[in-house]
Coordinates of N, CA, C and O in Angstrom, one line a residue:
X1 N 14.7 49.4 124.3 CA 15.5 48.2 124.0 C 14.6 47.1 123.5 O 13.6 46.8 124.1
X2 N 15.0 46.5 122.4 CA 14.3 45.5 121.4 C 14.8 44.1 122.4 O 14.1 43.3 123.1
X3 N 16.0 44.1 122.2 CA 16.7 43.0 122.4 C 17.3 42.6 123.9 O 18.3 43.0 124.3
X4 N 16.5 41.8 124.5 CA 17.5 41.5 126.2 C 18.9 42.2 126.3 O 19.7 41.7 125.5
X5 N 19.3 43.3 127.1 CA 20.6 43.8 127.4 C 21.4 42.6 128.0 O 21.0 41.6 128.6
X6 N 22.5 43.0 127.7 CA 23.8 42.3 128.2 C 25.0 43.1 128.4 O 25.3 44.0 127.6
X7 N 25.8 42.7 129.4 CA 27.4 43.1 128.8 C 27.9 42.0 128.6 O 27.6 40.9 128.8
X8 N 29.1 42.6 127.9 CA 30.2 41.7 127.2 C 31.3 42.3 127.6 O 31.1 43.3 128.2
X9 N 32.8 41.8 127.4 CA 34.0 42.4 127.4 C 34.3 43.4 126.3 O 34.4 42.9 125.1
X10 N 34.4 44.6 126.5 CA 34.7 45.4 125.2 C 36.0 45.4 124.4 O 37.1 45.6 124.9
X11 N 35.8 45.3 123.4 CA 37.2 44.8 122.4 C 37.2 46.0 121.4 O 36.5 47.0 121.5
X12 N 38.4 45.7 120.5 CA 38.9 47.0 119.6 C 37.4 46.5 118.7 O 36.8 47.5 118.4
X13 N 36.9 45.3 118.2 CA 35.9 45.7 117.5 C 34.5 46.5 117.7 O 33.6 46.9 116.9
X14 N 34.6 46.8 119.1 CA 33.3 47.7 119.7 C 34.2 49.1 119.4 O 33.3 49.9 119.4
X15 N 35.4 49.9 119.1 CA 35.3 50.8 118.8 C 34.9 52.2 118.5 O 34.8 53.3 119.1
X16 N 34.5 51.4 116.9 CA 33.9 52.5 116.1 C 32.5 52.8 116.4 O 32.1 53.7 115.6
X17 N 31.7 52.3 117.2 CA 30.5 52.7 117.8 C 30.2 53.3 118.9 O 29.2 54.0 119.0
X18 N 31.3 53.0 120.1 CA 31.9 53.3 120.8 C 31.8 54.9 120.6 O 30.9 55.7 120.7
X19 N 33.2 55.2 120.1 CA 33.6 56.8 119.7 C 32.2 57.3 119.1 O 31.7 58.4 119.5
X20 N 31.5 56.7 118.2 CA 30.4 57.5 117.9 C 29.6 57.9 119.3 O 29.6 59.1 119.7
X21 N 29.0 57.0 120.0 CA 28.8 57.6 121.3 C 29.3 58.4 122.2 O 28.8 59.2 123.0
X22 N 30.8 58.2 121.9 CA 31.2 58.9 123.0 C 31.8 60.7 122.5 O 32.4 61.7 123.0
X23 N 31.2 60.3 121.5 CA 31.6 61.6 120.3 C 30.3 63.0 120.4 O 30.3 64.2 120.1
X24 N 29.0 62.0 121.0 CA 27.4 62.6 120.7 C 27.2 62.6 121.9 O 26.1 63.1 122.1
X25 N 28.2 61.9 123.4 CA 27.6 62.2 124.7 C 28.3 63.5 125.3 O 28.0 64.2 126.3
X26 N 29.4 63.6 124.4 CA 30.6 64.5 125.6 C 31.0 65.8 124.6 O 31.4 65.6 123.4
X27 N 30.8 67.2 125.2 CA 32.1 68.1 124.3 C 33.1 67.9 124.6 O 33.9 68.4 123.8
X28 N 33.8 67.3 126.0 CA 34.9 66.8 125.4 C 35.4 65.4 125.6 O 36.2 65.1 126.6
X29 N 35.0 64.8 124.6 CA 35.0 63.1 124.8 C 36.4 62.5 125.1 O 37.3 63.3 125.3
X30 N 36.5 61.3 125.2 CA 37.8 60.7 125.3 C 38.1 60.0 124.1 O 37.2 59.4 123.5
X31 N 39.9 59.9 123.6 CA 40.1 59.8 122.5 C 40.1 58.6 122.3 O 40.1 57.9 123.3
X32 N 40.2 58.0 121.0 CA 40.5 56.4 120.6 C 41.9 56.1 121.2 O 42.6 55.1 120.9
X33 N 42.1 56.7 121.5 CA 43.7 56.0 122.5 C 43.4 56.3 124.0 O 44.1 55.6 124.7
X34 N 42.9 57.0 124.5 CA 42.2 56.7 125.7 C 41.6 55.4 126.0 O 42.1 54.7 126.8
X35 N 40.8 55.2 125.4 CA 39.8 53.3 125.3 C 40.8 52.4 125.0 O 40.9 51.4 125.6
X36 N 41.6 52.7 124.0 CA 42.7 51.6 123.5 C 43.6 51.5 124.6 O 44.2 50.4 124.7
X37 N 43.9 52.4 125.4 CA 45.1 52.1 126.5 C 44.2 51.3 128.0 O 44.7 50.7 129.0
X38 N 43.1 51.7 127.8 CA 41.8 51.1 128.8 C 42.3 50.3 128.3 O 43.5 50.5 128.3
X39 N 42.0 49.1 127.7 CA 42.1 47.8 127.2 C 43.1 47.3 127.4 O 43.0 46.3 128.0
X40 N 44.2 47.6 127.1 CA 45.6 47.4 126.4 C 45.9 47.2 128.0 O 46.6 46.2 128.3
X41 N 45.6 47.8 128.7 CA 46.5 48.1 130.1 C 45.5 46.6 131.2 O 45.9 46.3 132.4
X42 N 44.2 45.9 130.5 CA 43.7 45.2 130.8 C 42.6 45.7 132.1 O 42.1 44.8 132.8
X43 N 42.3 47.1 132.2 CA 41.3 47.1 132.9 C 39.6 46.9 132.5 O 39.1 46.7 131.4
X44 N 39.2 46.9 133.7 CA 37.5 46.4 133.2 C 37.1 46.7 132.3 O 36.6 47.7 132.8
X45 N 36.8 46.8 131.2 CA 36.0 47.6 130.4 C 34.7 46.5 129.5 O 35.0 45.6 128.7
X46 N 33.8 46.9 129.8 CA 32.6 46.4 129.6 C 31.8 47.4 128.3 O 31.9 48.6 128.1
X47 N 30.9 46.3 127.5 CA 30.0 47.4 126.8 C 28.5 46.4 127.3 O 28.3 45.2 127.7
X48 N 27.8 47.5 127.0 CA 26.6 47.4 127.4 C 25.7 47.3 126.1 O 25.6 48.4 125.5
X49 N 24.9 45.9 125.6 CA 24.8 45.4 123.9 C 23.3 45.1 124.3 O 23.1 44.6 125.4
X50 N 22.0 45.4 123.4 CA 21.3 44.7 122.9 C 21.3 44.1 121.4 O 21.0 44.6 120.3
X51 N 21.4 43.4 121.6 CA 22.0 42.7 120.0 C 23.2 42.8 119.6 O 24.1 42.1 120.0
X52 N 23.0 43.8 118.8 CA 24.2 44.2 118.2 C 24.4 46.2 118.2 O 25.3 46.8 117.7
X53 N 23.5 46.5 118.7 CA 23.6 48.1 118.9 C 23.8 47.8 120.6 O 23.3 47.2 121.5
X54 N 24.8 48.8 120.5 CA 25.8 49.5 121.8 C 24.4 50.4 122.3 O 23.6 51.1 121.7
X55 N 24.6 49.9 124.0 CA 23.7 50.9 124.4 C 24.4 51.8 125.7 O 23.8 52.7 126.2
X56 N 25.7 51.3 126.1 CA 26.7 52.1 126.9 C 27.6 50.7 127.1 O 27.5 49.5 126.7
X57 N 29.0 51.7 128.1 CA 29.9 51.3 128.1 C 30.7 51.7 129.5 O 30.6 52.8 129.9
X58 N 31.4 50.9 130.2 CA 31.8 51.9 131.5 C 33.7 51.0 130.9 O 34.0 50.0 130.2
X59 N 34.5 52.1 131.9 CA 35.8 51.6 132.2 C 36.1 51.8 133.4 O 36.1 52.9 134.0
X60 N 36.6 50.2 134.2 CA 37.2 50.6 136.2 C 38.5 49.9 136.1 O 38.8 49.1 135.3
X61 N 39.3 50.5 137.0 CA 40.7 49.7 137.4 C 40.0 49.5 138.7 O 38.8 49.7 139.2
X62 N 41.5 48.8 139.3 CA 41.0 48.2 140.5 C 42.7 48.7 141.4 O 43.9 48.8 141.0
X63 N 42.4 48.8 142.3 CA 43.4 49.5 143.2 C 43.3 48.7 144.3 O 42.4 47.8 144.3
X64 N 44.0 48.7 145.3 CA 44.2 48.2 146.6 C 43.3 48.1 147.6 O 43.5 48.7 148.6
X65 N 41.8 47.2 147.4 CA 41.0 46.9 147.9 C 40.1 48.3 147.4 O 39.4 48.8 148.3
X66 N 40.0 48.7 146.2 CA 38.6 49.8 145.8 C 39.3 49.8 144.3 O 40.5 49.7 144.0
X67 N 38.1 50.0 143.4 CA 37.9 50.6 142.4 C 37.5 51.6 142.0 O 36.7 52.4 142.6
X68 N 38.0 51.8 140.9 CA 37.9 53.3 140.4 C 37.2 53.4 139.0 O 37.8 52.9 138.0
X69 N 36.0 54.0 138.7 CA 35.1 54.3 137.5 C 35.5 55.3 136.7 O 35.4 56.5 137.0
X70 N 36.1 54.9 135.6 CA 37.1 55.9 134.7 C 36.5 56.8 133.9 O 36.6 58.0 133.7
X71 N 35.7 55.8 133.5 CA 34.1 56.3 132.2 C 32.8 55.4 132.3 O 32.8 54.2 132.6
X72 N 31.9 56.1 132.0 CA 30.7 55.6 132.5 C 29.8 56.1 131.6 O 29.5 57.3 131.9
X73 N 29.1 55.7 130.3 CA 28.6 56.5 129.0 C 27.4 55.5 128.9 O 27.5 54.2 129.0
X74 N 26.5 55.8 128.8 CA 25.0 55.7 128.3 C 24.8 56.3 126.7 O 25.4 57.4 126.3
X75 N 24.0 55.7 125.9 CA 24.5 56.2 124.5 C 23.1 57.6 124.8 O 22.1 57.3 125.4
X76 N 23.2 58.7 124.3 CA 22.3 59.8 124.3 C 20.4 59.3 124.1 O 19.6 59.6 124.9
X77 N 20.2 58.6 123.1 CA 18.9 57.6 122.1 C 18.4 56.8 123.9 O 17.2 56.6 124.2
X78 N 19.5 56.4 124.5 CA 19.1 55.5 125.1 C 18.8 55.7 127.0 O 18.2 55.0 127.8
X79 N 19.5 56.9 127.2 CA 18.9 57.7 128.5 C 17.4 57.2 128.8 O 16.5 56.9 128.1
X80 N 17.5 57.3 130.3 CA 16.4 56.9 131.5 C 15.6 55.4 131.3 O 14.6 55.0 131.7
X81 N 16.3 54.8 130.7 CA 15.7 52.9 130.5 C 16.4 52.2 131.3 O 16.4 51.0 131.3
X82 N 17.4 53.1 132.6 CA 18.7 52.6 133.6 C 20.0 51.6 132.9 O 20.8 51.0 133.7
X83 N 20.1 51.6 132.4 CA 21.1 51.5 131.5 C 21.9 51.5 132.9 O 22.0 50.6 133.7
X84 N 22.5 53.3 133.0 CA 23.1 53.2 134.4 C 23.6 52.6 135.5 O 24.6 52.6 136.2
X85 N 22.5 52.0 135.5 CA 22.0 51.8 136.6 C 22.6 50.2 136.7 O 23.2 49.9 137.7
X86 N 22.4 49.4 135.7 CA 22.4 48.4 135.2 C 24.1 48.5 135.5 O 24.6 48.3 136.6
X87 N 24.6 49.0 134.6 CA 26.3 49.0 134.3 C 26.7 48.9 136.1 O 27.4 48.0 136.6
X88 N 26.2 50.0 136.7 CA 26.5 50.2 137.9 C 26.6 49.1 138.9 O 27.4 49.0 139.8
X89 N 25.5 48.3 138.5 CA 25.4 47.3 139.6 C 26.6 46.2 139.0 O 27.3 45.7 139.8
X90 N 26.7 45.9 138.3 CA 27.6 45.0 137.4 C 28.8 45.4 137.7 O 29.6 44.5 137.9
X91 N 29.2 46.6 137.8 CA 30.8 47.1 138.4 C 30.4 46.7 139.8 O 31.0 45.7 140.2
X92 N 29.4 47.2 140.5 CA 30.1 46.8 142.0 C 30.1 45.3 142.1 O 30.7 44.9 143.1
X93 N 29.5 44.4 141.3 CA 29.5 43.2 141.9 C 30.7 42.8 141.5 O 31.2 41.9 142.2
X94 N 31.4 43.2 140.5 CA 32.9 42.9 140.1 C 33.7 43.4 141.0 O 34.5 42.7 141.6
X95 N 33.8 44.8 141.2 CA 34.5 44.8 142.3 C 34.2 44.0 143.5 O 35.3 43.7 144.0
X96 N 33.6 43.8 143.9 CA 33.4 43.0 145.2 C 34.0 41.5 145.2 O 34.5 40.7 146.0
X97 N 33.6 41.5 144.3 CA 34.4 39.9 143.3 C 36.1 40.2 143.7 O 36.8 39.5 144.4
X98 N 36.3 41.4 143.2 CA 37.9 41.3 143.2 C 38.4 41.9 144.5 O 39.4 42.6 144.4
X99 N 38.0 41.8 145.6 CA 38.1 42.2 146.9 C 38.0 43.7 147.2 O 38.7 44.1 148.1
X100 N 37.1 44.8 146.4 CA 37.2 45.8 146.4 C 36.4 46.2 148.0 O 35.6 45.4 148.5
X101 N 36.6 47.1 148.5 CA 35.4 47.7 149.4 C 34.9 49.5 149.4 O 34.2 50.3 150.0
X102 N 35.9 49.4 148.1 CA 35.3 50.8 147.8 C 35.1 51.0 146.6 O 35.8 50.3 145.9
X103 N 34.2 51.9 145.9 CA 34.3 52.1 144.6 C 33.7 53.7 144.7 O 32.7 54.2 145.2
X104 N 35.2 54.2 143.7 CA 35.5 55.5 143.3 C 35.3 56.2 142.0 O 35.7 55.6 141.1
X105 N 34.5 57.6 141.7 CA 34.2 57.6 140.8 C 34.6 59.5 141.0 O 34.6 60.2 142.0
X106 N 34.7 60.1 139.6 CA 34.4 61.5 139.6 C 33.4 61.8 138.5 O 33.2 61.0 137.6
X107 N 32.6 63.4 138.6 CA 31.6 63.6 138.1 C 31.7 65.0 138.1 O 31.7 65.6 139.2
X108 N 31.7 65.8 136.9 CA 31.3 67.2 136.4 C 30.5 67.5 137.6 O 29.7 66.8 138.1
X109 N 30.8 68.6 138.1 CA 29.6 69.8 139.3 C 28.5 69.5 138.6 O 27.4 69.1 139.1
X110 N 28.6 69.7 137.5 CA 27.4 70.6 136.7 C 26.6 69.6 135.9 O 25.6 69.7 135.1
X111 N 27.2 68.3 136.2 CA 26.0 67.1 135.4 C 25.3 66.3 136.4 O 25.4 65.2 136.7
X112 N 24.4 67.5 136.7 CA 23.3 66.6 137.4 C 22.6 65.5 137.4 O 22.5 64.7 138.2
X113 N 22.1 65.7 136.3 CA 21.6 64.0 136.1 C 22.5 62.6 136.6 O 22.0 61.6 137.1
X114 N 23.8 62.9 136.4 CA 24.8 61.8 136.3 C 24.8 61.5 137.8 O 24.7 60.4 138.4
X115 N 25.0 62.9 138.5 CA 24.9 62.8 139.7 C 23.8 62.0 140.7 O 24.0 61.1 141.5
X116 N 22.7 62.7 140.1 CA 21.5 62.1 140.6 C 21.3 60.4 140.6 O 20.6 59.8 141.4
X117 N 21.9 59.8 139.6 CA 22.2 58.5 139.1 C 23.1 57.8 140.1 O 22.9 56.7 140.6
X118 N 24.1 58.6 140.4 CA 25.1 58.1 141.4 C 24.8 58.0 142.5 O 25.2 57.0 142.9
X119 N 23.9 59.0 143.5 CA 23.1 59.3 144.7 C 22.4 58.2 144.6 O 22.6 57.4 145.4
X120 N 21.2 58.0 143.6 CA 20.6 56.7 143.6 C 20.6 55.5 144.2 O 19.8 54.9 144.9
X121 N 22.2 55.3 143.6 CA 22.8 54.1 143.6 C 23.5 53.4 144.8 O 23.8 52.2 144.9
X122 N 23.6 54.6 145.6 CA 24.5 54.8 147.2 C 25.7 55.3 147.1 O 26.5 54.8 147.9
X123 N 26.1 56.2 146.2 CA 27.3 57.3 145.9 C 26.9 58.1 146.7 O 25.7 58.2 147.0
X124 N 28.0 58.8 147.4 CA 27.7 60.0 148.0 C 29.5 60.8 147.9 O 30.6 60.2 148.0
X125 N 29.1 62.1 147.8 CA 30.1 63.1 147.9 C 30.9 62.9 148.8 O 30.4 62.8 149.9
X126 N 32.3 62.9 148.8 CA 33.8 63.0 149.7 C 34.5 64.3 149.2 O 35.4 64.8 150.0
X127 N 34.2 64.9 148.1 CA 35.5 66.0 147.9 C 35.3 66.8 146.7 O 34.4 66.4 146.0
X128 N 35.7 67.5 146.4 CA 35.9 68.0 145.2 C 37.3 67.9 144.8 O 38.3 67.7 145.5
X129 N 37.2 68.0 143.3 CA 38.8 68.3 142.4 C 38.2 69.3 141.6 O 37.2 69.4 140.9
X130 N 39.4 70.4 142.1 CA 38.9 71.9 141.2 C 39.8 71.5 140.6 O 40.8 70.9 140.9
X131 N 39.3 72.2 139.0 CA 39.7 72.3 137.6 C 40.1 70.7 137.1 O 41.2 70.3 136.6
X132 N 39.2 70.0 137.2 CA 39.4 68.4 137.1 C 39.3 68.1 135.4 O 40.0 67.6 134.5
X133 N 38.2 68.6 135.3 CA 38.1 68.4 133.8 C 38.0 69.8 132.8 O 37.5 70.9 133.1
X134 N 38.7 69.3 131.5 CA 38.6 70.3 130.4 C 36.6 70.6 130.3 O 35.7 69.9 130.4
X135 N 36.9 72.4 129.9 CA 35.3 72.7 129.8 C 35.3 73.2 128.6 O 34.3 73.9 128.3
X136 N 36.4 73.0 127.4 CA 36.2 73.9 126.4 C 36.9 75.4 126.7 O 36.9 75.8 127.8
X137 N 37.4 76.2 125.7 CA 37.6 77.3 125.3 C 38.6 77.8 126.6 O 38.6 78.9 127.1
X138 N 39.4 76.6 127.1 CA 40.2 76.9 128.0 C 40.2 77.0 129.0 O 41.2 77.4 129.6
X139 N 38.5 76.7 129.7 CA 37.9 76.6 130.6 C 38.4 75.4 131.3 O 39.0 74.6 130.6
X140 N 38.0 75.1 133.0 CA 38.2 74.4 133.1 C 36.8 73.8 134.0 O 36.0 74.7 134.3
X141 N 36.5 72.7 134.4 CA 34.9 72.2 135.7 C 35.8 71.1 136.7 O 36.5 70.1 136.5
X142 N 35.2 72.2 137.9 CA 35.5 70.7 139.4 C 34.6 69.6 138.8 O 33.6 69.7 138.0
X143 N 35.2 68.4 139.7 CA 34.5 67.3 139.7 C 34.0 67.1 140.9 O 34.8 67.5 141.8
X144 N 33.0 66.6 141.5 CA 32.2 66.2 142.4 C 33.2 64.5 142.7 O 32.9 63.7 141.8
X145 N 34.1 63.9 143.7 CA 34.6 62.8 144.0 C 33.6 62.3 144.9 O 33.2 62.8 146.0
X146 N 33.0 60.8 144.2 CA 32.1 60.1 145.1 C 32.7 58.8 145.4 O 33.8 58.6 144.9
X147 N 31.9 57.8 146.4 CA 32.0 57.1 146.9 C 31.0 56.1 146.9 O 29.9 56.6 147.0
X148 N 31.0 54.7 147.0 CA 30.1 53.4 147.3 C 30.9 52.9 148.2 O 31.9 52.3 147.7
X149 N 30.8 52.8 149.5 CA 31.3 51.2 149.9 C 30.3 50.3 150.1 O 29.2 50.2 150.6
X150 N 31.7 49.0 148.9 CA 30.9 47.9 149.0 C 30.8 47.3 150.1 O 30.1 46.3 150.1

C-alpha cells in the first residue's frame, strides 16, 4: 500500500472495481445485484481505499443485538498486509456502536486461510451448514459458522 488505507461507504460508483475483485477472488463470486441489493437495502457496506485503488470490501446487516458478515473480500494483489484484519476491526467496532454483542459470520471448510484470519481475530467455530455454498459443477461446500462476542 502506497497510500494511507481508509474505508469509506461503498456506493454504486465503487462497483466496477468491486466485481473485478470479486470476479478474481471467488469461482463463485456474487453478482452485481447481490452488492446492489446490499446497498439498496441500506446495510453496512464498506470499501477498503488507498487512494483511489480498492483494496477490499466487506458487507454486515445488523440483527437483534448481533451482526452478521455477508462478504468479506481482500483484493487477490493485496493479501497478508491485514487488510482483514483492518476491515474486521472496523465491523466490530460498528457493531458494538449499534448495540451488537455478537458478530456472525460463515466461511468455506476448505478456506483456510480465511479461517485462520477469523481465529486470529477471536472467531471461533459454533456449527456447520452442510451444502452452504455453491462449489461449481453442481457441487456443493459446508460452511464453517463462526462467532465474535463483542
Amino acid at each position: 500500500m502506497s497510500a494511507p488505507a481508509r474505508l469509506e461507504p461503498l456506493t454504486l460508483a465503487h462497483l466496477d472495481a468491486l466485481m473485478a475483485i470479486e470476479g478474481e477472488a471467488y469461482a463463485q463470486p456474487w453478482t452485481r445485484g447481490n452488492f446492489l441489493d446490499s446497498i439498496n437495502a441500506g446495510y453496512h457496506c464498506q470499501a477498503l481505499m488507498a487512494g483511489q485503488q480498492m483494496l477490499g470490501y466487506f458487507i454486515a446487516m445488523m440483527g437483534v443485538q448481533e451482526a452478521h458478515l455477508l462478504n468479506i473480500t481482500v483484493a487477490p494483489a493485496c493479501r497478508g498486509q491485514g487488510c482483514a484484519r483492518l476491515m474486521l476491526q472496523a465491523l466490530g467496532l460498528w457493531a458494538r456502536g449499534c448495540g451488537a454483542q455478537t458478530l456472525w459470520l460463515e466461511v468455506r471448510v476448505g478456506n483456510a486461510r480465511a479461517r485462520a484470519v477469523y481465529a486470529a481475530c477471536g472467531f471461533h467455530g459454533v456449527g456447520l451448514r452442510r451444502n452452504y455454498y455453491p462449489a461449481g459443477a453442481g457441487q456443493r461446500e459446508d460452511a464453517v459458522v463462526m462467532c465474535l462476542t463483542l
